C-alpha positions as a Markdown table, in Angstrom:
| # | Residue | x | y | z |
|---|---|---|---|---|
| 1 | Gln | 60.0 | 110.2 | 93.2 |
| 2 | Gly | 59.8 | 112.3 | 90.0 |
| 3 | Leu | 58.1 | 115.6 | 90.4 |
| 4 | Lys | 56.4 | 114.8 | 93.8 |
| 5 | Gly | 58.9 | 117.0 | 95.6 |
| 6 | Leu | 57.3 | 120.1 | 94.0 |
| 7 | Ala | 54.6 | 119.9 | 96.6 |
| 8 | Tyr | 57.0 | 121.4 | 99.2 |
| 9 | Leu | 56.6 | 124.7 | 97.4 |
| 10 | Leu | 53.2 | 125.0 | 99.2 |
| 11 | Lys | 55.3 | 126.0 | 102.2 |
| 12 | Ala | 56.4 | 129.2 | 100.5 |
| 13 | Lys | 54.9 | 132.3 | 102.1 |
| 14 | Lys | 54.9 | 134.3 | 98.9 |
| 15 | Lys | 54.6 | 133.5 | 95.2 |
| 16 | Ala | 57.8 | 135.5 | 94.7 |
| 17 | Ile | 59.7 | 132.9 | 96.7 |
| 18 | Val | 58.5 | 130.1 | 94.3 |
| 19 | Asn | 59.6 | 132.2 | 91.4 |
| 20 | Glu | 63.0 | 132.9 | 93.0 |
| 21 | Leu | 63.5 | 129.2 | 93.7 |
| 22 | Phe | 62.8 | 128.3 | 90.1 |
| 23 | Val | 65.3 | 130.9 | 88.9 |
| 24 | Tyr | 67.8 | 129.7 | 91.5 |
| 25 | Thr | 67.4 | 126.1 | 90.4 |
| 26 | Phe | 67.8 | 127.0 | 86.7 |
| 27 | Glu | 71.0 | 128.9 | 87.5 |
| 28 | Asn | 72.3 | 125.8 | 89.4 |
| 29 | Arg | 70.7 | 123.1 | 87.2 |
| 30 | Asn | 73.9 | 121.3 | 86.5 |
| 31 | Ser | 75.1 | 120.9 | 90.1 |
| 32 | Ser | 74.2 | 118.5 | 92.8 |
| 33 | Ala | 71.2 | 119.1 | 95.1 |
| 34 | Asp | 73.6 | 118.7 | 98.1 |
| 35 | Asn | 75.1 | 122.2 | 97.4 |
| 36 | His | 71.7 | 123.9 | 97.5 |
| 37 | Val | 69.8 | 122.2 | 100.3 |
| 38 | Glu | 70.6 | 124.9 | 102.9 |
| 39 | His | 69.4 | 127.8 | 100.7 |
| 40 | Ile | 66.1 | 126.0 | 100.0 |
| 41 | Ser | 65.6 | 124.9 | 103.7 |
| 42 | Glu | 66.0 | 128.6 | 104.8 |
| 43 | Gln | 63.6 | 129.8 | 102.1 |
| 44 | Leu | 60.8 | 127.4 | 103.0 |
| 45 | Gly | 61.5 | 126.2 | 106.5 |
| 46 | Ile | 61.7 | 122.5 | 105.5 |
| 47 | Asn | 64.3 | 119.9 | 106.4 |
| 48 | Glu | 67.3 | 118.9 | 104.2 |
| 49 | Glu | 65.8 | 115.8 | 102.8 |
| 50 | Glu | 62.7 | 117.7 | 101.7 |
| 51 | Ser | 64.9 | 120.4 | 100.2 |
| 52 | Glu | 66.9 | 117.9 | 98.2 |
| 53 | Gln | 63.7 | 116.3 | 96.9 |
| 54 | Leu | 62.3 | 119.7 | 95.9 |
| 55 | Phe | 65.5 | 120.8 | 94.2 |
| 56 | Thr | 65.8 | 117.6 | 92.3 |
| 57 | Ala | 62.1 | 117.8 | 91.2 |
| 58 | Met | 62.5 | 121.4 | 90.1 |
| 59 | Gln | 65.7 | 120.5 | 88.1 |
| 60 | Lys | 63.8 | 117.6 | 86.5 |
| 61 | Leu | 60.8 | 119.8 | 85.5 |
| 62 | Ile | 63.0 | 122.6 | 84.1 |
| 63 | Lys | 65.2 | 120.2 | 82.1 |
| 64 | Glu | 62.1 | 118.3 | 80.8 |
| 65 | Cys | 60.4 | 121.6 | 79.8 |
| 66 | Ile | 63.5 | 122.9 | 78.0 |
| 67 | Phe | 64.3 | 119.6 | 76.3 |
| 68 | Glu | 60.8 | 118.9 | 75.2 |
| 69 | Asn | 60.0 | 122.5 | 74.3 |
| 70 | Tyr | 56.8 | 122.5 | 76.4 |
| 71 | Ser | 54.0 | 124.9 | 75.8 |
| 72 | Asp | 51.9 | 126.2 | 78.8 |
| 73 | Gln | 49.5 | 123.3 | 78.4 |
| 74 | Glu | 52.3 | 120.7 | 78.3 |
| 75 | Val | 53.8 | 122.1 | 81.5 |
| 76 | Asn | 50.4 | 121.9 | 83.2 |
| 77 | Ala | 49.9 | 118.4 | 81.8 |
| 78 | Ala | 53.3 | 117.3 | 83.3 |
| 79 | Leu | 52.2 | 118.6 | 86.7 |
| 80 | Ser | 48.7 | 117.0 | 86.4 |
| 81 | Arg | 50.4 | 113.6 | 86.2 |
| 82 | Ile | 51.5 | 114.0 | 89.9 |
| 83 | Pro | 48.8 | 112.3 | 92.0 |
| 84 | Ser | 46.7 | 114.7 | 94.1 |
| 85 | Phe | 48.9 | 117.7 | 93.2 |
| 86 | Asn | 47.5 | 121.1 | 94.4 |
| 87 | Thr | 45.8 | 122.8 | 91.4 |
| 88 | Asp | 46.6 | 126.3 | 92.5 |
| 89 | Leu | 50.3 | 125.4 | 92.9 |
| 90 | Ala | 50.2 | 123.7 | 89.5 |
| 91 | Lys | 48.8 | 127.0 | 88.0 |
| 92 | Leu | 51.5 | 129.0 | 89.7 |
| 93 | Ile | 54.3 | 126.7 | 88.6 |
| 94 | Thr | 53.0 | 126.6 | 85.0 |
| 95 | Ser | 52.8 | 130.4 | 85.0 |
| 96 | Ile | 56.4 | 130.8 | 86.4 |
| 97 | Val | 58.0 | 128.1 | 84.2 |
| 98 | Ser | 56.1 | 129.4 | 81.0 |
| 99 | His | 57.3 | 132.9 | 81.7 |
| 100 | His | 61.0 | 132.0 | 82.1 |
| 101 | Leu | 61.1 | 129.2 | 79.5 |
| 102 | Pro | 62.0 | 131.4 | 76.4 |
| 103 | Asn | 64.9 | 132.9 | 78.3 |
| 104 | Trp | 66.0 | 129.6 | 79.7 |
| 105 | Arg | 65.9 | 128.0 | 76.2 |
| 106 | Arg | 68.0 | 130.9 | 74.8 |
| 107 | Glu | 70.5 | 130.6 | 77.7 |
| 108 | Val | 70.9 | 126.8 | 77.2 |
| 109 | Lys | 71.2 | 127.2 | 73.5 |
| 110 | Ser | 73.9 | 129.8 | 73.8 |
| 111 | His | 76.0 | 127.4 | 75.8 |
| 112 | Gln | 75.3 | 124.4 | 73.5 |
| 113 | Ile | 77.9 | 123.2 | 71.1 |
| 114 | Ser | 76.4 | 123.3 | 67.6 |
| 115 | Leu | 77.8 | 123.1 | 64.1 |
| 116 | Pro | 76.7 | 125.4 | 61.3 |
| 117 | Lys | 73.8 | 124.2 | 59.2 |
| 118 | Leu | 73.7 | 124.2 | 55.4 |
| 119 | Glu | 71.1 | 126.6 | 54.0 |
| 120 | Glu | 72.0 | 126.8 | 50.3 |
| 121 | Phe | 74.3 | 125.0 | 48.0 |
| 122 | Asp | 75.4 | 126.1 | 44.5 |
| 123 | Trp | 78.0 | 124.8 | 42.1 |
| 124 | Arg | 79.3 | 125.2 | 38.6 |
| 125 | Val | 81.9 | 123.6 | 36.3 |
| 126 | Asp | 84.7 | 125.9 | 35.3 |
| 127 | Ile | 87.6 | 125.5 | 32.9 |
| 128 | Lys | 90.8 | 127.0 | 34.0 |
| 129 | Ser | 92.1 | 129.4 | 31.4 |
| 130 | Ala | 95.2 | 130.6 | 33.3 |
| 131 | Ser | 97.7 | 128.9 | 35.5 |
| 132 | Asp | 101.4 | 128.9 | 36.4 |
| 133 | Leu | 101.7 | 125.4 | 34.9 |
| 134 | Ile | 100.9 | 124.6 | 31.3 |
| 135 | Gly | 99.5 | 121.2 | 32.2 |
| 136 | Gln | 96.7 | 122.8 | 34.4 |
| 137 | Ile | 95.3 | 125.0 | 31.6 |
| 138 | Ser | 91.9 | 123.8 | 30.2 |
| 139 | Val | 91.4 | 121.5 | 33.2 |
| 140 | Pro | 87.8 | 121.3 | 34.4 |
| 141 | Thr | 87.2 | 122.1 | 38.1 |
| 142 | Val | 84.1 | 122.4 | 40.2 |
| 143 | Leu | 83.5 | 125.6 | 42.1 |
| 144 | Val | 81.2 | 125.1 | 45.1 |
| 145 | Ala | 79.4 | 127.8 | 47.1 |
| 146 | Met | 77.7 | 126.8 | 50.4 |
| 147 | Lys | 75.7 | 129.2 | 52.5 |
| 148 | Val | 75.8 | 128.1 | 56.1 |
| 149 | Asn | 74.0 | 129.4 | 59.1 |
| 150 | Asp | 75.9 | 129.5 | 62.4 |
| 151 | Glu | 73.2 | 130.1 | 65.1 |
| 152 | Leu | 75.9 | 130.7 | 67.7 |
| 153 | Asn | 77.5 | 133.5 | 65.8 |
| 154 | Glu | 75.8 | 136.7 | 67.0 |
| 155 | Lys | 77.4 | 139.1 | 64.5 |
| 156 | Lys | 76.1 | 137.5 | 61.3 |
| 157 | Thr | 73.9 | 134.5 | 61.0 |
| 158 | Ser | 74.9 | 133.3 | 57.5 |
| 159 | Gln | 78.2 | 133.1 | 55.7 |
| 160 | Ile | 79.2 | 131.8 | 52.3 |
| 161 | Val | 82.0 | 129.2 | 52.0 |
| 162 | Asn | 83.5 | 128.8 | 48.5 |
| 163 | Phe | 85.9 | 126.1 | 47.5 |
| 164 | Glu | 87.3 | 124.4 | 44.3 |
| 165 | Leu | 87.4 | 120.7 | 43.6 |
| 166 | Ser | 89.3 | 118.8 | 41.0 |
| 167 | Lys | 87.8 | 115.8 | 39.3 |
| 168 | Glu | 89.7 | 113.5 | 41.6 |
| 169 | Ser | 88.8 | 115.3 | 44.8 |
| 170 | Leu | 85.1 | 115.6 | 43.7 |
| 171 | Ser | 85.1 | 111.8 | 43.1 |
| 172 | Ala | 86.5 | 111.2 | 46.6 |
| 173 | Met | 84.0 | 113.6 | 48.2 |
| 174 | Leu | 81.1 | 112.0 | 46.4 |
| 175 | Glu | 82.3 | 108.5 | 47.5 |
| 176 | Gly | 82.5 | 109.7 | 51.1 |
| 177 | Leu | 79.0 | 111.3 | 50.9 |
| 178 | Gly | 77.6 | 108.1 | 49.4 |
| 179 | Lys | 79.0 | 106.1 | 52.4 |
| 180 | Ile | 77.4 | 108.7 | 54.8 |
| 181 | Arg | 74.0 | 108.3 | 53.0 |
| 182 | Asp | 74.2 | 104.5 | 53.2 |
| 183 | Gln | 75.0 | 104.6 | 56.9 |
| 184 | Leu | 72.2 | 107.1 | 57.6 |
| 185 | Asn | 69.8 | 104.8 | 55.6 |
| 186 | Ser | 70.8 | 101.7 | 57.6 |
| 187 | Val | 70.4 | 103.6 | 60.9 |
| 188 | Ser | 67.0 | 105.0 | 60.0 |
| 189 | Ser | 65.7 | 101.6 | 58.7 |
| 190 | Arg | 66.5 | 100.0 | 62.1 |
| 191 | Ser | 64.4 | 102.5 | 64.0 |
């Protein structure tokens, strides 16, 4: 089935209806086609089965374009894979999807769970010269500063996280990072 259902958009009386249907589908992209069949049927004068096929095809195209980060040419190429698809409709859909894609990506990204990403990393060895306990004076420690970028934080994009490590905690951290590296290497060598 795939994107064939997009051909039902030829029944639209105006280009604005096609645009409205794509916006409507994006807003309802995570719900079942059953909930939207009536709205689409009314807009285009098609039966419920055709409406379901159209909604599913628009959902699929929108998700594919967002996930694959399609350019105008790639949107058009995806439509050209549909056998005997109307070229004028393909141009219209390409235009509509390309117009909305930046906003759709931003919208999806704002609702995506993402961890901060490491931008910069700095460290230094420091010798403690003052402490409440005599045994902790002249003990070497590592001071670490990491600049992380949290793309979801709208107020400030980067923040600096500082922390101190003793020789023991640094050894434990390095051992853990070594295990992570080994695991990543084994996963990447399989693919």
